Tab-separated table of C-alpha atoms and ligand atoms in Angstrom:
chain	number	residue	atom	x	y	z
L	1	UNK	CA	52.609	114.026	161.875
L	2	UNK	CA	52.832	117.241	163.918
L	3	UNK	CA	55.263	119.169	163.749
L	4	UNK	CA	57.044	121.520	165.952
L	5	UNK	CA	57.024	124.907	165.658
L	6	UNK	CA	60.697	126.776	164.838
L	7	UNK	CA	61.975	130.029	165.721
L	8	UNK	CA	64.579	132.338	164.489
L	9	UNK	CA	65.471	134.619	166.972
L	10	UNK	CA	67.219	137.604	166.196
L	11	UNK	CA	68.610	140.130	168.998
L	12	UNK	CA	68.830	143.836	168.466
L	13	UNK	CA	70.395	146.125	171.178
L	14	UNK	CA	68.120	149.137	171.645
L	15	UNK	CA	68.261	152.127	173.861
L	16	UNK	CA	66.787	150.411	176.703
L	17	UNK	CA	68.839	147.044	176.826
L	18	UNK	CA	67.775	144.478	174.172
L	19	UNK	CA	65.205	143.810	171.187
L	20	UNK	CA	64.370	139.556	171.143
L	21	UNK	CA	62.305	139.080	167.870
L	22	UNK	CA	60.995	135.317	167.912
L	23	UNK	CA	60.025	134.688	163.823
L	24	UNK	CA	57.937	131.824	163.221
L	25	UNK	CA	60.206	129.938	161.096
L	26	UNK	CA	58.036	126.202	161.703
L	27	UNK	CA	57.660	123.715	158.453
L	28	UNK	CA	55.154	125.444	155.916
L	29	UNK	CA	57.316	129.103	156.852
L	30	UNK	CA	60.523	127.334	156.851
L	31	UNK	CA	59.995	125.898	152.768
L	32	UNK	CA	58.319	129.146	151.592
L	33	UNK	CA	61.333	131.526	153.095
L	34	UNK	CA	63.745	128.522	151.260
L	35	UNK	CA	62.048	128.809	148.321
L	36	UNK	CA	61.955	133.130	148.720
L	37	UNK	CA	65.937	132.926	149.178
L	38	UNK	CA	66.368	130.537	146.196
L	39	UNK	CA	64.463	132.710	144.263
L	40	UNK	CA	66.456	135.737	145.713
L	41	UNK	CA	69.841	133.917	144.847
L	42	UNK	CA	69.464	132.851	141.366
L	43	UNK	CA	68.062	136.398	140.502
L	44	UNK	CA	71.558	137.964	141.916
L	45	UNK	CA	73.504	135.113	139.941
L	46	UNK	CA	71.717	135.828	136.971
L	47	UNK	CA	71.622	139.640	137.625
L	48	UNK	CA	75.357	139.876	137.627
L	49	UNK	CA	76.950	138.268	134.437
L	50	UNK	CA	73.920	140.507	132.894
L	51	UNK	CA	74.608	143.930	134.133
L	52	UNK	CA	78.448	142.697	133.103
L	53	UNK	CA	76.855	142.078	129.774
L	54	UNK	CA	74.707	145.364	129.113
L	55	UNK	CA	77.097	147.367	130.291
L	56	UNK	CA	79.786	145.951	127.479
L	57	UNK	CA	77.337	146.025	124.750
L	58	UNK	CA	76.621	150.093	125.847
L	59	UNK	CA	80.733	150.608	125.865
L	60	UNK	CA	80.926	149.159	122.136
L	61	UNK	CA	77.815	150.515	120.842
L	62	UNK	CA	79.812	153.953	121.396
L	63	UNK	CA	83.491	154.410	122.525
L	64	UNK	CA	84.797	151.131	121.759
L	65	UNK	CA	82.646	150.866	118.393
L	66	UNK	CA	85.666	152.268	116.254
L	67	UNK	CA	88.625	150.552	118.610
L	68	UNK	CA	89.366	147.054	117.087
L	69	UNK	CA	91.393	145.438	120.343
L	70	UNK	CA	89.163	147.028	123.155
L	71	UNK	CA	86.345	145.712	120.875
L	72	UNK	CA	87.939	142.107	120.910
L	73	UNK	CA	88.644	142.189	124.296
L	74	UNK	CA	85.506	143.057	125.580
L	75	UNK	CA	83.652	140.585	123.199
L	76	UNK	CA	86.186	137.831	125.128
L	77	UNK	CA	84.845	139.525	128.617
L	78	UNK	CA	81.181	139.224	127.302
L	79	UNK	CA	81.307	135.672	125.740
L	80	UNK	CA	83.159	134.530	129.211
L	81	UNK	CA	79.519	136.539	131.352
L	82	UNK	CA	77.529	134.322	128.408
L	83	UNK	CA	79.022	131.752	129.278
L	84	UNK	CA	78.455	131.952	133.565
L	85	UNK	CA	75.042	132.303	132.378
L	86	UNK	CA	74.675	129.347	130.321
L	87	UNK	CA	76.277	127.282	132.600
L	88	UNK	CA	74.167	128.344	135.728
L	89	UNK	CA	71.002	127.900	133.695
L	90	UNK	CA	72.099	124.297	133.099
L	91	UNK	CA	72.770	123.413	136.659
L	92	UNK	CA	69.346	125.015	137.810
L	93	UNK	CA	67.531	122.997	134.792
L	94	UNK	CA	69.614	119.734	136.016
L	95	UNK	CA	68.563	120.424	139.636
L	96	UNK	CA	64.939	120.925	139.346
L	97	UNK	CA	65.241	117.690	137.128
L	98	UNK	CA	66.965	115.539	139.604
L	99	UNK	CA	64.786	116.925	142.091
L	100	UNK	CA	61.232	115.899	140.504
L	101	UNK	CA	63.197	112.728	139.987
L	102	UNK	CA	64.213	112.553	143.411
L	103	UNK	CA	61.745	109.317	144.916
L	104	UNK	CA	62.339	107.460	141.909
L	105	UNK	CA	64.513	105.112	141.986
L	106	UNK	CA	66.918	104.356	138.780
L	107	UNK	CA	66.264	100.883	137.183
L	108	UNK	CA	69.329	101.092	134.468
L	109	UNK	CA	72.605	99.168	134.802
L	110	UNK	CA	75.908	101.007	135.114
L	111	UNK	CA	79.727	100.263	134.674
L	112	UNK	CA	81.105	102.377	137.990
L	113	UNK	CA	84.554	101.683	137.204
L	114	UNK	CA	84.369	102.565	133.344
L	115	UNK	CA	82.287	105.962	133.955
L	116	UNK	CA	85.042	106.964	136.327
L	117	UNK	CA	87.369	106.024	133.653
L	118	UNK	CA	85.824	107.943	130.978
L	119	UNK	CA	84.883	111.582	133.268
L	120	UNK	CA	88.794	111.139	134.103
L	121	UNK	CA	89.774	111.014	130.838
L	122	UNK	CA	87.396	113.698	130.068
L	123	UNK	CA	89.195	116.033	132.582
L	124	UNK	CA	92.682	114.908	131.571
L	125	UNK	CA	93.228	118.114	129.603
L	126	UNK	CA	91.796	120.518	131.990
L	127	UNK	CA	93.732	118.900	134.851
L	128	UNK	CA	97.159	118.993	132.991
L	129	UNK	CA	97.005	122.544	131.957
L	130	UNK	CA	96.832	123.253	135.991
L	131	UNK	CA	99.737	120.391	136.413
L	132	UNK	CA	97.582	117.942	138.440
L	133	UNK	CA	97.531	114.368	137.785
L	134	UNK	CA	94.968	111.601	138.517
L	135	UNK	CA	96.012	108.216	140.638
L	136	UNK	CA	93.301	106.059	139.774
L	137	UNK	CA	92.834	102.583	142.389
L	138	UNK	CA	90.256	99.838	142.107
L	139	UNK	CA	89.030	101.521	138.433
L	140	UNK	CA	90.159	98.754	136.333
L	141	UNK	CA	87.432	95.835	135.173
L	142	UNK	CA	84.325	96.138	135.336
L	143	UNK	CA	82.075	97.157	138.330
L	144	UNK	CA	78.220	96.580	137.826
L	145	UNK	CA	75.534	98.504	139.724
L	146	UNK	CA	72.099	99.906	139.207
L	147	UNK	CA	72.148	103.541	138.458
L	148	UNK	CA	71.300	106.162	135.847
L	149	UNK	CA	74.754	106.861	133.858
L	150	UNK	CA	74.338	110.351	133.365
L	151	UNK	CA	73.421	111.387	136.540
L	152	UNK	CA	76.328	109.542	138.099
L	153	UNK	CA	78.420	110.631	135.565
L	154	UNK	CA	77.229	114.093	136.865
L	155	UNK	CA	77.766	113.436	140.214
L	156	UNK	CA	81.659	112.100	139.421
L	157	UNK	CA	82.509	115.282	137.164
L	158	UNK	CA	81.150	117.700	139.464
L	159	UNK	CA	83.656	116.314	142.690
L	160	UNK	CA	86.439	115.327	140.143
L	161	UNK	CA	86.388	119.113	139.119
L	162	UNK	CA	86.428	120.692	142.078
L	163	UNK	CA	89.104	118.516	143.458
L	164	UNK	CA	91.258	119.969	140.604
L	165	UNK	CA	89.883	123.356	140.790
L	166	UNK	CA	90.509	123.326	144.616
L	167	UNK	CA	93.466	121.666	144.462
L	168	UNK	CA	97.298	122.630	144.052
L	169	UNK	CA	98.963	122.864	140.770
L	170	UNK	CA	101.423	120.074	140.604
L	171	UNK	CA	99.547	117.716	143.259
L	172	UNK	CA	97.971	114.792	142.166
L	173	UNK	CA	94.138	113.888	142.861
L	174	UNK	CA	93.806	110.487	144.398
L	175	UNK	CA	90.666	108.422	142.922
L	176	UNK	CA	89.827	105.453	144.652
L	177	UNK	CA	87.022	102.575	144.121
L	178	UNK	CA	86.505	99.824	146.687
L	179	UNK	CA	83.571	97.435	147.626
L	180	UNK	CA	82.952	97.418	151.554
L	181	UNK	CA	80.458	94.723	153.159
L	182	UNK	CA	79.252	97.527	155.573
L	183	UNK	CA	78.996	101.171	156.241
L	184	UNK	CA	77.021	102.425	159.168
L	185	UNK	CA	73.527	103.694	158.357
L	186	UNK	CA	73.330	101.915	155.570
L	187	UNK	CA	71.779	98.302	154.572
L	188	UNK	CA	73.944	95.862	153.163
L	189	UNK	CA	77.091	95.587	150.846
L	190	UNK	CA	78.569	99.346	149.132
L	191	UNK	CA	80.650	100.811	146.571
L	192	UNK	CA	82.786	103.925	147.840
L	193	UNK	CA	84.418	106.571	145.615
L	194	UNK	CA	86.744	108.265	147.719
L	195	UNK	CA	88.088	111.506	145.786
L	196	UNK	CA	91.210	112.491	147.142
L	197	UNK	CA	92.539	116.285	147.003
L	198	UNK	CA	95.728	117.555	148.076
L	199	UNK	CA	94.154	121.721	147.718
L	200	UNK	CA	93.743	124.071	150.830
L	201	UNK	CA	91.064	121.838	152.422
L	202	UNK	CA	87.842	122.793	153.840
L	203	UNK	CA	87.708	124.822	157.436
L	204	UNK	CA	85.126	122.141	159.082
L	205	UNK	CA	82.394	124.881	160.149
L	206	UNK	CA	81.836	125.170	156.551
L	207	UNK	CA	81.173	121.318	155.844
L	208	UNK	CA	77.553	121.177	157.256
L	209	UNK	CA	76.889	123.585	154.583
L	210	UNK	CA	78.547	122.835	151.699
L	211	UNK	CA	75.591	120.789	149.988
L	212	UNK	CA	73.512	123.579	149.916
L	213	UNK	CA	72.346	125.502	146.580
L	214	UNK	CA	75.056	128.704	146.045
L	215	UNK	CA	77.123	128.018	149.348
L	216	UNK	CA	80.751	128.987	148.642
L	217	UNK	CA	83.694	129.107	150.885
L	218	UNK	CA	84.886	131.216	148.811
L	219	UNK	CA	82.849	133.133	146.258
L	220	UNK	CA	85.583	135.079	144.580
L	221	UNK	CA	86.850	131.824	144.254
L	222	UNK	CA	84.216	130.100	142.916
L	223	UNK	CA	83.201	132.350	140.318
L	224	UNK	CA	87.019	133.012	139.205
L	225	UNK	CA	86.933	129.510	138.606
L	226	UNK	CA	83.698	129.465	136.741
L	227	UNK	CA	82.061	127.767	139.479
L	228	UNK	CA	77.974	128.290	139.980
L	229	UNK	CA	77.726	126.626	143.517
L	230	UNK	CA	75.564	124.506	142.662
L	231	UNK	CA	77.782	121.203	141.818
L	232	UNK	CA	77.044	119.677	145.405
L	233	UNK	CA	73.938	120.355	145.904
L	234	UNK	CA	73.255	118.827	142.385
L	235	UNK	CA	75.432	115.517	143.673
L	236	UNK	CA	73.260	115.757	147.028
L	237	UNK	CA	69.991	114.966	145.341
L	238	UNK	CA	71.264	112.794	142.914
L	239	UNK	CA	72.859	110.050	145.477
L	240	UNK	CA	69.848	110.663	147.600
L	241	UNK	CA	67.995	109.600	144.461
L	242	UNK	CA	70.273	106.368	144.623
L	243	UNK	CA	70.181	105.529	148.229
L	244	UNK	CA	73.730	107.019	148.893
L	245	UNK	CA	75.824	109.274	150.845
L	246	UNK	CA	78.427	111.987	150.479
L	247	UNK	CA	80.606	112.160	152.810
L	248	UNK	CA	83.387	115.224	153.045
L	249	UNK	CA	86.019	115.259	154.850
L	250	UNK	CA	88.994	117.491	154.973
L	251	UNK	CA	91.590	119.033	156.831
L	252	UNK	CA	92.419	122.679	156.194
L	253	UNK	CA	96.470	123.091	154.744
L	254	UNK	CA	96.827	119.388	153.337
L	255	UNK	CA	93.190	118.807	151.547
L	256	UNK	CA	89.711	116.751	151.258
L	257	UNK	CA	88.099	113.669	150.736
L	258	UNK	CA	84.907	113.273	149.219
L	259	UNK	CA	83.582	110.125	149.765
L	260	UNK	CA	80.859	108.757	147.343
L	261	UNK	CA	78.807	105.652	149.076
L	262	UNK	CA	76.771	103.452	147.183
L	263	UNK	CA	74.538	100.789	147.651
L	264	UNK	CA	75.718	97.189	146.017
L	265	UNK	CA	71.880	96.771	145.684
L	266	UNK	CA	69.178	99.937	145.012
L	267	UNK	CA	66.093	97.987	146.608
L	268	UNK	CA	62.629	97.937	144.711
L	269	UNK	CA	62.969	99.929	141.175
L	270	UNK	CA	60.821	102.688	141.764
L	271	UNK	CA	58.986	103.460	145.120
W	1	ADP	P1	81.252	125.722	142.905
W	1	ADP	O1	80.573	125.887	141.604
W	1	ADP	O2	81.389	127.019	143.661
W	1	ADP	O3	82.511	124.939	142.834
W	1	ADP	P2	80.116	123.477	144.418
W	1	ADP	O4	78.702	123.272	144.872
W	1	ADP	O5	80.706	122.467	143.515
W	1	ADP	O6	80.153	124.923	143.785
W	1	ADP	O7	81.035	123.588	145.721
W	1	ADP	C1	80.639	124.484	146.750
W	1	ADP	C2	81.856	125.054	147.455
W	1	ADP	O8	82.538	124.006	148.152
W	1	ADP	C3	82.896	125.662	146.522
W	1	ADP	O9	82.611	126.994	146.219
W	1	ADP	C4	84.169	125.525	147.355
W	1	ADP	O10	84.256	126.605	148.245
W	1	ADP	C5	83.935	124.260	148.179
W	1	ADP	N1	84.621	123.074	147.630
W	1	ADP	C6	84.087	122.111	146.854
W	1	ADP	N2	84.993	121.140	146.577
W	1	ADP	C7	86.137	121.497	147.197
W	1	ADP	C8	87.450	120.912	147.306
W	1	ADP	N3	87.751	119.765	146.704
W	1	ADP	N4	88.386	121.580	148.048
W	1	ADP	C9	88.061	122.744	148.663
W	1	ADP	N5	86.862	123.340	148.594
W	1	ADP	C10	85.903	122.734	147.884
């Protein structure tokens, strides 16, 4: 259909009162400036962990070549940049994949309750060495739904993570499954996740955002942790893929919930 046309307006104060630049920002000019910032983002992600990189491999091809612990130490710094960049990579080759995928809907048959089990286990050793501990309700049994396994399993490491990267040491990370018969805007019976932190929480101007590709509250943060802000926006398209929701909520000082919603029954297998 038509669509409307959108501005950006920027205002500059100038000599004689005020500069009002209206930009054209409307559908077509909206994607392509996206798609220019994307492009602009993972170049500076990538860009960093590499000048980190060739500047390392210049210090040992000369001072360092002779000095046996600065050269161990900055091979640990260099495989650690490596490994940023391998792990970006990744989540940009698992985004553009769930992204072509994105109107398709999944047609295999998952055990909810078991993946849950196993990405906890999975993260048992990570979260212990930080001092946080899971408390795991509804997970037992067996819960049924249509759903690609890796992808959810995806979508379940990526928020069990961050709520033990961005929680406290010594808390505990609340993981809850339950079936509701309703949940507004959506059709029929669900399946919530609710992922429980008890971190620093989430200052709500941020949460509009937080789904988007390389937003970071906090990107010293982020990166310290070995974060490539791209988790959430990699669990975005994935539920959208299954007909669910995220929801985030949080409250800054005592900690978030991120709600996974999905539907008891997908619909049509592929549309
Ligand atoms: P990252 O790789 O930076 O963790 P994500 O896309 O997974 O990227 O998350 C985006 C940002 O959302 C993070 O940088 C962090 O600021 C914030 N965030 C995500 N989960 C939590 C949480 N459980 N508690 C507080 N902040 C969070």
């Amino acid at each position: 259909g038509a669509s409307e046309t959108v501005y950006r307006v920027s205002v500059t104060a100038i000599e004689e009162g005020a500069l009002c630049i209206f930009e054209d920002i409307s559908e077509p000019e909206q994607i392509a400036q996206m798609r220019r910032d994307f492009v602009a983002n993972v170049s500076h992600e990538l860009r960093t962990p590499l000048t980190a990189l060739l500047g390392f491999i210049e210090t040992l091809q000369g001072a360092a070549r002779e000095d046996p612990v600065a050269r161990d130490r900055f091979l640990s710094v260099m495989a650690r940049e490596a490994g940023r960049m391998n792990r970006l990579v990744g989540d940009l080759l698992s985004l553009s994949r769930v992204e072509a995928q994105e109107r398709v809907r999944p047609t295999g048959q998952v055990d909810i309750a078991a993946l849950i089990r196993r990405v906890a286990s999975d993260l048992r050793p990570m979260a212990m060495s930080v001092g946080v501990a899971f408390d795991m309700r509804g997970t037992e049994g067996e819960v049924p739904l249509r759903g690609d396994a890796d992808q959810l399993t995806q979508v379940l490491a990526n928020l069990m993570e961050n709520a033990v990267k961005y929680g406290a040491p010594g808390k505990t990370v609340h993981v809850d499954l339950s079936r509701a018969l309703q949940e507004p805007g959506m059709r029929g019976p669900v399946y919530r996740i609710a992922l429980r932190d008890e971190g620093e929480g989430i200052d709500p101007i941020h949460l509009p955002r937080l789904t988007e590709r390389f937003y970071r509250v906090d990107s010293h943060r982020s990166r310290e942790q070995g974060g490539t802000g791209l988790g959430l926006a990699i669990v975005k398209h994935i539920l959208n893929r299954h007909r669910g929701r995220l929801r985030i909520e949080s409250e800054p000082g005592k900690g978030s919930v991120f709600t996974v919603i999905l539907p008891d029954d997908l619909g049509p297998g592929t549309e």
